[in-house]
CSV table of C-alpha atoms in Angstrom, one decimal:
chain,number,residue,atom,x,y,z
A,26,MET,CA,-10.4,2.6,35.7
A,27,ASP,CA,-10.4,6.5,36.2
A,28,VAL,CA,-7.5,8.2,34.5
A,29,PRO,CA,-6.8,11.6,36.1
A,30,ALA,CA,-7.1,14.9,34.0
A,31,PRO,CA,-3.7,15.7,32.2
A,32,GLY,CA,-3.2,19.0,34.1
A,33,ARG,CA,-3.5,17.2,37.5
A,34,LEU,CA,-1.7,14.0,36.6
A,35,ARG,CA,1.1,16.6,35.5
A,36,ALA,CA,1.1,18.1,39.0
A,37,ALA,CA,1.3,14.6,40.6
A,38,VAL,CA,4.2,13.5,38.6
A,39,LEU,CA,6.2,16.5,39.3
A,40,TYR,CA,5.3,16.3,43.3
A,41,ALA,CA,6.3,12.4,42.9
A,42,ALA,CA,9.6,13.5,41.2
A,43,LEU,CA,10.4,16.2,43.8
A,44,VAL,CA,10.1,13.8,46.5
A,45,LEU,CA,12.0,11.1,44.8
A,46,GLY,CA,15.0,13.6,44.0
A,47,LEU,CA,15.0,14.3,47.7
A,48,ALA,CA,15.0,10.8,48.8
A,49,LEU,CA,17.8,9.9,46.3
A,50,ALA,CA,19.8,12.5,47.7
A,51,LEU,CA,19.4,11.1,51.0
A,52,THR,CA,20.5,7.6,50.0
A,53,ALA,CA,23.7,8.8,48.1
A,54,GLY,CA,24.6,10.8,51.0
A,55,ALA,CA,23.8,8.1,53.9
A,56,LEU,CA,26.9,6.7,55.4
A,57,VAL,CA,27.0,3.6,58.0
A,58,LEU,CA,28.0,5.9,60.8
A,59,GLY,CA,25.8,8.6,59.8
A,60,GLY,CA,23.0,10.2,57.8
A,61,SER,CA,21.0,11.4,60.4
A,62,PRO,CA,21.2,14.6,63.0
A,63,ALA,CA,21.9,13.7,66.4
A,64,PRO,CA,19.2,15.3,68.5
A,65,ARG,CA,20.0,17.8,71.1
A,66,ASP,CA,19.7,15.5,74.1
A,67,ALA,CA,22.0,12.8,72.3
A,68,ALA,CA,25.0,13.0,74.8
A,69,ARG,CA,22.5,12.2,77.8
A,70,THR,CA,20.9,9.1,76.0
A,71,ALA,CA,22.4,5.8,76.5
A,72,ALA,CA,23.3,3.5,73.8
A,73,PRO,CA,20.8,0.6,73.5
A,74,ALA,CA,22.0,-2.8,74.0
A,75,ALA,CA,22.0,-5.6,71.1
A,76,ASP,CA,18.7,-7.2,72.4
A,77,ALA,CA,17.0,-4.0,73.5
A,78,PRO,CA,13.1,-3.8,72.6
A,79,LEU,CA,13.7,-1.0,70.1
A,80,ASP,CA,10.2,-1.6,68.8
A,81,ARG,CA,8.8,-0.3,71.8
A,82,LEU,CA,10.9,2.9,72.2
A,83,ALA,CA,9.7,6.3,71.7
A,84,GLU,CA,10.9,8.1,68.6
A,85,GLY,CA,13.3,10.8,70.5
A,86,ASP,CA,14.6,7.7,72.4
A,87,LEU,CA,15.5,5.7,69.3
A,88,ALA,CA,17.3,8.6,67.6
A,89,GLY,CA,19.0,9.4,70.8
A,90,GLY,CA,20.3,5.9,71.2
A,91,ILE,CA,21.4,5.5,67.3
A,92,ALA,CA,23.5,8.9,67.9
A,93,ALA,CA,24.9,7.5,71.0
A,94,LEU,CA,25.8,4.1,69.5
A,95,GLN,CA,27.3,5.8,66.6
A,96,THR,CA,29.5,8.0,68.9
A,97,HIS,CA,30.3,4.9,70.8
A,98,LEU,CA,31.7,3.0,67.9
A,99,ARG,CA,33.6,5.6,66.3
A,100,ALA,CA,35.7,5.1,69.7
A,101,GLN,CA,35.2,1.2,69.9
A,102,PRO,CA,35.0,0.1,66.2
A,103,ASP,CA,35.7,-3.5,67.2
A,104,ASP,CA,32.6,-3.7,69.5
A,105,ALA,CA,30.5,-6.6,67.8
A,106,PRO,CA,27.5,-6.2,70.0
A,107,GLY,CA,27.4,-2.6,69.4
A,108,TRP,CA,27.3,-2.7,65.6
A,109,ALA,CA,24.7,-5.5,66.0
A,110,ALA,CA,22.6,-3.0,68.1
A,111,LEU,CA,23.3,-0.2,65.6
A,112,GLY,CA,22.0,-2.4,62.7
A,113,ALA,CA,18.6,-3.0,64.7
A,114,ALA,CA,18.1,0.6,65.5
A,115,TYR,CA,18.5,1.3,62.0
A,116,VAL,CA,16.1,-1.3,61.0
A,117,GLU,CA,13.4,0.1,63.6
A,118,GLN,CA,14.1,3.5,62.5
A,119,ALA,CA,13.3,2.9,58.9
A,120,ARG,CA,10.2,0.9,60.0
A,121,THR,CA,8.9,3.7,62.0
A,122,SER,CA,9.8,6.6,59.7
A,123,GLY,CA,8.9,5.0,56.5
A,124,ASP,CA,12.7,5.7,55.3
A,125,PRO,CA,13.9,2.6,53.8
A,126,THR,CA,17.4,4.1,52.9
A,127,ARG,CA,18.3,3.0,56.7
A,128,TYR,CA,18.1,-0.6,55.4
A,129,PRO,CA,21.6,-0.7,53.4
A,130,GLN,CA,23.2,0.8,56.5
A,131,ALA,CA,21.6,-1.8,58.7
A,132,GLN,CA,23.0,-4.4,56.7
A,133,ALA,CA,26.5,-3.0,56.7
A,134,ALA,CA,26.4,-2.9,60.6
A,135,PHE,CA,25.5,-6.4,60.8
A,136,THR,CA,28.0,-7.8,58.3
A,137,ARG,CA,30.6,-5.5,60.2
A,138,SER,CA,29.2,-7.2,63.6
A,139,LEU,CA,29.7,-10.8,62.0
A,140,ARG,CA,33.2,-10.2,60.6
A,141,ILE,CA,34.4,-8.9,64.2
A,142,SER,CA,32.4,-11.8,66.1
A,143,PRO,CA,31.6,-14.6,63.4
A,144,ARG,CA,30.6,-17.3,66.2
A,145,ASP,CA,27.7,-17.2,68.7
A,146,ASN,CA,26.6,-13.8,67.4
A,147,ASP,CA,23.0,-14.4,67.7
A,148,ALA,CA,22.4,-10.7,68.1
A,149,ALA,CA,23.5,-10.0,64.7
A,150,LEU,CA,21.8,-13.1,63.2
A,151,ALA,CA,18.4,-12.0,64.8
A,152,GLY,CA,19.2,-8.7,63.4
A,153,ARG,CA,19.7,-9.9,60.0
A,154,ALA,CA,16.5,-11.8,60.4
A,155,ALA,CA,14.5,-8.6,61.2
A,156,LEU,CA,16.2,-6.8,58.3
A,157,ALA,CA,15.0,-9.5,55.7
A,158,ALA,CA,11.6,-9.2,57.5
A,159,ALA,CA,11.3,-5.7,57.1
A,160,ARG,CA,12.4,-6.3,53.4
A,161,HIS,CA,9.6,-8.5,53.0
A,162,ASP,CA,12.1,-11.4,52.2
A,163,PHE,CA,10.2,-13.8,54.6
A,164,ARG,CA,12.1,-17.0,53.7
A,165,THR,CA,15.5,-15.3,54.4
A,166,ALA,CA,14.0,-13.9,57.5
A,167,LEU,CA,12.9,-17.4,58.9
A,168,THR,CA,16.3,-19.0,58.0
A,169,GLU,CA,18.1,-16.4,59.8
A,170,ALA,CA,15.9,-16.5,62.7
A,171,ASP,CA,16.4,-20.2,62.9
A,172,ARG,CA,20.4,-19.5,62.8
A,173,ALA,CA,20.0,-17.1,65.6
A,174,LEU,CA,17.9,-19.6,67.8
A,175,LYS,CA,20.5,-22.4,67.3
A,176,VAL,CA,22.7,-20.1,69.3
A,177,ASN,CA,20.5,-18.5,71.7
A,178,PRO,CA,16.9,-20.5,71.8
A,179,TYR,CA,15.7,-17.8,74.2
A,180,GLY,CA,16.3,-14.6,72.3
A,181,GLU,CA,13.6,-12.5,72.3
A,182,ARG,CA,14.0,-10.9,68.7
A,183,ALA,CA,14.5,-14.2,66.7
A,184,LEU,CA,11.5,-15.8,68.4
A,185,ALA,CA,9.6,-12.5,67.5
A,186,VAL,CA,10.6,-12.8,63.7
A,187,ARG,CA,10.1,-16.4,63.5
A,188,VAL,CA,6.4,-16.0,64.0
A,189,ASP,CA,6.2,-12.9,61.7
A,190,ALA,CA,8.2,-14.7,59.1
A,191,LEU,CA,5.6,-17.8,59.3
A,192,VAL,CA,2.6,-15.6,59.5
A,193,GLU,CA,3.8,-13.8,56.4
A,194,LEU,CA,4.5,-17.1,54.5
A,195,GLY,CA,0.9,-17.9,55.2
A,196,ARG,CA,2.0,-21.0,57.5
A,197,TYR,CA,-0.6,-20.3,59.9
A,198,ASP,CA,-0.6,-23.8,61.8
A,199,GLU,CA,3.4,-23.5,62.1
A,200,ALA,CA,3.0,-19.7,63.3
A,201,LEU,CA,0.4,-20.9,66.0
A,202,ARG,CA,2.8,-23.3,67.2
A,203,ALA,CA,5.8,-20.9,67.1
A,204,ALA,CA,4.0,-18.2,69.0
A,205,GLU,CA,3.0,-20.8,71.9
A,206,HIS,CA,6.5,-22.1,72.1
A,207,ALA,CA,7.8,-18.5,72.2
A,208,ASP,CA,5.1,-17.8,75.0
A,209,ALA,CA,6.5,-20.9,77.0
A,210,VAL,CA,10.4,-20.0,76.7
A,211,ARG,CA,10.1,-16.0,76.4
A,212,PRO,CA,6.9,-14.7,77.4
A,213,GLY,CA,6.4,-10.7,77.1
A,214,ILE,CA,4.9,-8.2,75.3
A,215,PRO,CA,6.4,-9.0,71.8
A,216,VAL,CA,5.2,-12.7,72.1
A,217,PHE,CA,1.6,-11.7,73.3
A,218,THR,CA,1.0,-9.4,70.5
A,219,ARG,CA,1.9,-12.0,68.2
A,220,LEU,CA,0.2,-14.6,69.5
A,221,ALA,CA,-2.9,-12.3,69.3
A,222,TYR,CA,-2.4,-11.6,65.8
A,223,VAL,CA,-2.3,-15.4,65.1
A,224,HIS,CA,-5.4,-16.0,66.8
A,225,GLU,CA,-7.3,-13.0,64.9
A,226,LEU,CA,-6.0,-14.5,61.7
A,227,ARG,CA,-7.5,-17.7,62.4
A,228,GLY,CA,-11.0,-16.2,63.3
A,229,ASP,CA,-10.5,-15.9,66.9
A,230,PRO,CA,-10.7,-12.3,67.5
A,231,ALA,CA,-12.1,-12.9,71.1
A,232,GLY,CA,-9.2,-14.9,71.8
A,233,ALA,CA,-6.9,-12.2,70.5
A,234,ARG,CA,-8.6,-9.7,72.6
A,235,ARG,CA,-8.2,-11.6,75.8
A,236,ILE,CA,-4.3,-12.1,75.2
A,237,LEU,CA,-4.2,-8.5,74.3
A,238,THR,CA,-5.9,-7.3,77.5
A,239,ARG,CA,-3.7,-9.4,79.9
A,240,ALA,CA,-0.6,-8.0,78.0
A,241,LEU,CA,-2.1,-4.5,78.7
A,242,ASP,CA,-2.5,-5.3,82.0
A,243,SER,CA,1.4,-6.7,82.5
A,244,ALA,CA,2.5,-3.4,80.7
A,245,ALA,CA,4.6,-1.3,82.9
A,246,ALA,CA,6.8,1.0,80.6
A,247,PRO,CA,4.8,3.5,78.6
A,248,GLY,CA,6.2,2.2,75.3
A,249,ASP,CA,4.7,-1.1,76.3
A,250,THR,CA,1.5,0.3,77.1
A,251,ALA,CA,1.2,2.3,74.1
A,252,TYR,CA,2.0,-0.6,71.8
A,253,VAL,CA,-0.4,-3.1,73.3
A,254,ALA,CA,-3.2,-0.5,73.6
A,255,THR,CA,-2.8,0.2,69.9
A,256,ALA,CA,-3.1,-3.4,68.9
A,257,LEU,CA,-6.5,-3.6,70.9
A,258,GLY,CA,-7.4,-0.3,69.2
A,259,GLN,CA,-6.8,-1.9,65.7
A,260,LEU,CA,-8.6,-4.9,66.6
A,261,ALA,CA,-11.5,-3.2,67.9
A,262,TRP,CA,-11.4,-0.9,64.9
A,263,SER,CA,-11.6,-3.9,62.5
A,264,GLN,CA,-14.4,-5.3,64.4
A,265,GLY,CA,-16.4,-1.9,64.0
A,266,GLN,CA,-16.4,-1.3,67.7
A,267,TYR,CA,-15.4,2.4,67.2
A,268,PRO,CA,-15.8,3.6,70.8
A,269,ALA,CA,-13.7,0.8,72.1
A,270,ALA,CA,-11.1,1.8,69.3
A,271,LEU,CA,-11.1,5.3,70.7
A,272,ARG,CA,-10.7,4.4,73.9
A,273,HIS,CA,-7.8,2.1,73.5
A,274,PHE,CA,-6.1,4.8,71.2
A,275,ALA,CA,-6.7,7.4,74.1
A,276,THR,CA,-4.7,5.1,76.6
A,277,ALA,CA,-1.8,4.6,74.0
A,278,LEU,CA,-1.4,8.3,73.4
A,279,ARG,CA,-1.6,9.0,77.1
A,280,ALA,CA,1.3,6.9,77.6
A,281,ASP,CA,3.3,8.3,74.7
A,282,PRO,CA,1.6,11.4,73.0
A,283,GLY,CA,3.9,10.9,70.2
A,284,TYR,CA,3.0,7.3,69.2
A,285,LEU,CA,2.1,7.5,65.5
A,286,PRO,CA,0.5,4.2,65.1
A,287,ALA,CA,-2.0,5.3,67.6
A,288,VAL,CA,-2.6,8.5,65.8
A,289,GLU,CA,-3.2,6.6,62.6
A,290,GLY,CA,-5.6,4.3,64.4
A,291,ARG,CA,-7.6,7.3,65.7
A,292,GLY,CA,-7.4,8.9,62.3
A,293,ARG,CA,-9.0,5.7,60.6
A,294,THR,CA,-11.7,5.5,63.6
A,295,TYR,CA,-12.5,9.1,62.9
A,296,ALA,CA,-12.7,8.5,59.3
A,297,ALA,CA,-15.1,5.6,59.8
A,298,ARG,CA,-17.4,7.7,62.1
A,299,GLY,CA,-17.9,10.2,59.6
A,300,ASP,CA,-15.4,12.8,61.4
A,301,ARG,CA,-13.6,13.7,58.4
A,302,GLU,CA,-12.0,16.9,59.4
A,303,LYS,CA,-10.4,15.1,62.6
A,304,ALA,CA,-9.4,12.3,60.3
A,305,LEU,CA,-7.6,14.6,57.9
A,306,ARG,CA,-5.9,16.0,60.7
A,307,ASP,CA,-4.5,12.8,62.1
A,308,LEU,CA,-3.6,11.1,58.9
A,309,GLY,CA,-2.1,14.3,57.4
A,310,ARG,CA,0.2,14.3,60.6
A,311,VAL,CA,1.0,10.5,60.2
A,312,VAL,CA,2.1,10.6,56.4
A,313,ASP,CA,4.1,13.9,57.2
A,314,ARG,CA,6.4,11.5,59.2
A,315,TYR,CA,5.8,8.0,58.1
A,316,PRO,CA,5.1,8.2,54.4
A,317,LEU,CA,4.1,4.3,53.7
A,318,PRO,CA,1.9,3.2,51.1
A,319,ALA,CA,-1.2,2.0,53.3
A,320,GLN,CA,-1.1,5.5,55.2
A,321,LEU,CA,-0.5,7.4,52.0
A,322,ALA,CA,-3.5,5.5,49.9
A,323,GLU,CA,-5.8,5.9,53.1
A,324,LEU,CA,-5.0,9.8,53.2
A,325,GLY,CA,-5.9,9.8,49.5
A,326,GLU,CA,-8.8,8.1,49.8
A,327,LEU,CA,-10.1,10.5,52.1
A,328,TYR,CA,-9.2,13.4,50.1
A,329,GLU,CA,-11.2,11.5,47.5
A,330,ALA,CA,-14.2,11.0,49.7
A,331,THR,CA,-14.1,14.8,50.3
A,332,GLY,CA,-14.0,15.9,46.8
A,333,GLN,CA,-10.4,17.0,46.9
A,334,ASP,CA,-9.4,14.9,43.9
A,335,GLU,CA,-6.0,16.7,43.1
A,336,ARG,CA,-4.8,16.1,46.7
A,337,ALA,CA,-5.7,12.6,46.5
A,338,GLU,CA,-3.9,11.9,43.4
A,339,GLN,CA,-0.6,13.7,45.0
A,340,GLN,CA,-1.0,10.9,47.5
A,341,TYR,CA,-1.1,8.2,45.1
A,342,ALA,CA,1.8,9.5,43.1
A,343,VAL,CA,3.7,9.7,46.3
A,344,VAL,CA,3.0,5.7,47.1
A,345,GLY,CA,4.7,5.1,43.6
A,346,THR,CA,7.8,7.2,44.4
A,347,TRP,CA,8.0,5.2,47.7
A,348,ILE,CA,7.5,2.0,45.9
A,349,ALA,CA,10.5,3.0,43.7
A,350,LEU,CA,12.8,4.2,46.6
A,351,ALA,CA,12.0,1.0,48.6
A,352,ARG,CA,12.9,-1.2,45.5
A,353,ALA,CA,16.2,0.5,45.1
A,354,ASN,CA,16.9,-0.3,48.7
A,355,GLY,CA,16.2,-3.9,48.4
A,356,VAL,CA,12.6,-3.8,49.8
A,357,ALA,CA,10.0,-6.5,48.0
A,358,THR,CA,6.9,-4.0,47.2
A,359,ASP,CA,4.7,-6.2,44.8
A,360,LEU,CA,1.9,-6.2,47.4
A,361,ASP,CA,1.7,-2.6,48.1
A,362,ALA,CA,2.1,-1.9,44.3
A,363,ALA,CA,-0.7,-4.5,43.5
A,364,LEU,CA,-3.3,-2.8,46.1
A,365,VAL,CA,-2.4,0.5,45.3
A,366,ALA,CA,-2.5,0.1,41.2
A,367,ALA,CA,-5.6,-2.1,41.4
A,368,ASP,CA,-7.5,1.1,42.7
A,369,HIS,CA,-5.8,4.1,41.6
A,370,GLY,CA,-3.3,3.1,39.0
A,371,ASP,CA,-2.5,0.4,36.1
A,372,ALA,CA,-4.7,-2.6,36.3
A,373,VAL,CA,-2.0,-4.4,34.2
A,374,GLU,CA,0.7,-3.6,36.6
A,375,ALA,CA,-1.7,-4.5,39.5
A,376,LEU,CA,-2.1,-8.0,38.3
A,377,ARG,CA,1.7,-8.6,37.5
A,378,ALA,CA,2.4,-7.6,40.9
A,379,ALA,CA,-0.1,-9.4,42.6
A,380,ARG,CA,1.1,-12.6,40.7
A,381,ALA,CA,4.6,-12.1,41.8
A,382,GLU,CA,3.8,-11.6,45.3
A,383,TRP,CA,1.5,-14.8,45.2
A,384,SER,CA,4.6,-16.7,43.8
A,385,ARG,CA,6.8,-15.9,46.7
A,386,ARG,CA,4.2,-16.1,49.5
A,387,GLN,CA,0.6,-17.5,49.8
A,388,THR,CA,-1.2,-15.6,52.6
A,389,VAL,CA,-4.8,-14.0,53.0
A,390,HIS,CA,-3.5,-10.8,52.0
A,391,THR,CA,-1.7,-12.0,48.9
A,392,ALA,CA,-4.9,-13.9,47.7
A,393,ASP,CA,-7.2,-11.0,48.5
A,394,ALA,CA,-4.6,-8.6,46.4
A,395,LEU,CA,-4.6,-11.3,43.7
A,396,ALA,CA,-8.4,-11.7,43.6
A,397,TRP,CA,-8.7,-7.8,43.3
A,398,ALA,CA,-6.2,-7.6,40.7
A,399,LEU,CA,-7.9,-10.3,38.6
A,400,HIS,CA,-11.3,-8.8,39.1
A,401,VAL,CA,-10.2,-5.3,37.8
A,402,ASN,CA,-8.7,-6.9,34.8
A,403,GLY,CA,-12.4,-8.6,34.0
A,404,ARG,CA,-11.0,-12.3,35.2
A,405,ASP,CA,-13.8,-12.6,37.7
A,406,ARG,CA,-14.2,-16.6,37.7
A,407,GLU,CA,-10.5,-16.9,38.5
A,408,ALA,CA,-10.6,-14.0,40.9
A,409,LEU,CA,-13.4,-16.0,43.0
A,410,THR,CA,-11.1,-18.7,43.6
A,411,TYR,CA,-8.4,-16.3,45.3
A,412,ALA,CA,-11.1,-14.4,47.1
A,413,GLY,CA,-12.3,-17.7,49.1
A,414,ARG,CA,-8.7,-18.2,50.0
A,415,SER,CA,-8.2,-15.0,51.4
A,416,LEU,CA,-11.0,-16.1,53.9
A,417,ALA,CA,-10.3,-19.9,54.4
A,418,PRO,CA,-8.3,-19.6,57.7
A,419,GLY,CA,-11.6,-18.0,59.2
A,420,TYR,CA,-10.0,-14.5,59.0
A,421,ARG,CA,-12.8,-11.8,58.5
A,422,ASN,CA,-12.0,-8.5,57.0
A,423,ALA,CA,-14.4,-6.3,55.6
A,424,ALA,CA,-12.1,-5.3,52.7
A,425,PHE,CA,-11.7,-8.8,51.8
A,426,LEU,CA,-15.5,-9.7,52.1
A,427,TYR,CA,-16.3,-6.4,50.1
A,428,HIS,CA,-13.9,-7.6,47.2
A,429,ARG,CA,-15.4,-11.1,47.2
A,430,GLY,CA,-18.9,-9.6,47.0
A,431,VAL,CA,-18.1,-7.5,44.1
A,432,ILE,CA,-16.7,-10.3,42.0
A,433,GLU,CA,-19.6,-12.6,42.9
A,434,ALA,CA,-21.7,-9.6,41.8
A,435,ALA,CA,-19.9,-9.3,38.5
A,436,LEU,CA,-20.4,-13.1,38.0
A,437,GLY,CA,-24.2,-12.9,38.6
A,438,GLU,CA,-24.1,-14.6,41.9
A,439,ARG,CA,-26.6,-12.1,43.3
A,440,ALA,CA,-27.4,-14.0,46.6
A,441,ALA,CA,-23.9,-14.9,47.6
A,442,ALA,CA,-23.0,-11.0,46.7
A,443,ARG,CA,-25.5,-9.8,49.0
A,444,THR,CA,-24.0,-12.0,51.8
A,445,SER,CA,-20.7,-10.8,51.3
A,446,LEU,CA,-21.3,-7.3,51.2
A,447,ALA,CA,-23.8,-7.2,53.8
A,448,ALA,CA,-21.1,-9.1,56.2
A,449,ALA,CA,-18.5,-6.5,55.3
A,450,LEU,CA,-20.9,-3.7,56.2
A,451,ARG,CA,-22.1,-5.5,59.4
A,452,LEU,CA,-18.5,-6.1,60.5
A,453,ASN,CA,-17.0,-2.8,59.9
A,454,PRO,CA,-19.2,-0.2,58.2
A,455,GLY,CA,-16.5,2.3,57.6
A,456,PHE,CA,-13.7,0.1,56.5
A,457,SER,CA,-12.6,2.5,54.0
A,458,PRO,CA,-13.6,6.0,53.1
A,459,THR,CA,-14.2,5.2,49.3
A,460,ALA,CA,-14.9,1.4,49.4
A,461,ALA,CA,-17.3,1.3,52.3
A,462,PRO,CA,-19.7,3.8,50.5
A,463,ALA,CA,-19.3,1.7,47.0
A,464,ALA,CA,-20.2,-1.5,49.1
A,465,ARG,CA,-23.4,0.3,50.3
A,466,ARG,CA,-24.0,1.4,46.6
A,467,ALA,CA,-23.4,-2.0,45.4
A,468,LEU,CA,-25.9,-3.8,47.9
A,469,ALA,CA,-28.6,-1.2,47.3
A,470,ARG,CA,-28.3,-2.0,43.5
A,471,ILE,CA,-28.7,-5.8,44.4
A,472,GLU,CA,-31.5,-5.4,46.9
A,473,GLY,CA,-33.4,-2.9,44.6
A,474,ASP,CA,-33.1,-5.3,41.6
A,475,PRO,CA,-34.7,-8.8,42.3
A,476,SER,CA,-34.5,-10.1,39.0
């Protein structure tokens, strides 16, 4: 594994320390009813209800809703649904801003809601399920979602989190049944997108596309249009259909010009097409406001692909800082840590983290992370077993196929490696700014040496 030059490494560490210091200062200052400045128009923003579709609100609407709830709860501190709504809004704000310091505030809000109203409070229970899922504690998320559904079998948030938890625990057959049940009792945008994702994981991208297209046709609010069009764009990108992906992201951004997941998807698509200047602009805009590991690593790899190694190392250093901050706020981060460490950090730490995540949940993503971590530690025979499990449900992901191909090549299984690497590049030829060129080089070496 490449080791950064000492001077550049010091710069990266100093940069990371600065970010961590600012973040810890924010943690220390955060209170349940504070920690964020109110937007200018907060007084005109209505407080969201406990079951509001927060994941489809525009960023300004969410911030305004939080400010309105904080004001309301100072005047009405015994409003249990209000505390549940505030907790849910904090969870959503943490998810969309990449700021995990909101999670302890959310937990405190749900606890207060349940203290005021301990019976039949499905909003607070569903909120705790969403909080556990955001912290990657998917067993607790499933338990809390089931508790909420006993109170209200039609709760949209609990139904959605239940599907998410089953997916993230690798229980795909149960996830499909849960999504189909949710579609039967509470059809809507959140359920449609989850049902589509389960179909994609089970190797049916065409089915996923049909479900999302119907969902887009039914979307009325701008937030719903942006949400579903972005999901369609991400699916198209994963299948290498870049013109279609750009059309879907454009639809999302016409509905909500500030919708960052669409900006991110557009940036990844620009990168895949080789338009690096536009890709750097979009991904830079995303990590300025949404500094999460996958986005930081993507931008770092784009810098690396354009020869900007020092800026790349800064992004990788910030990933490590975010992981430390997230852990301090109760978020399980081993999957993120394993993936980043395997490519940009410490191979031993990558394997430790991947094994820890695999012990908690056995999904296609954790199987791929463990396979790659085993590979970078030279344990390719063991790695191949997990690489096979990453593709077992029928899921086709170009990065997973690339990892499998490299592992097969290391084991001398040339025909299999050729098949896997070619499949990765055929599926999504620009799946990564650094790994896609590496896949092409590996395939060329195999095809140029027939021995």
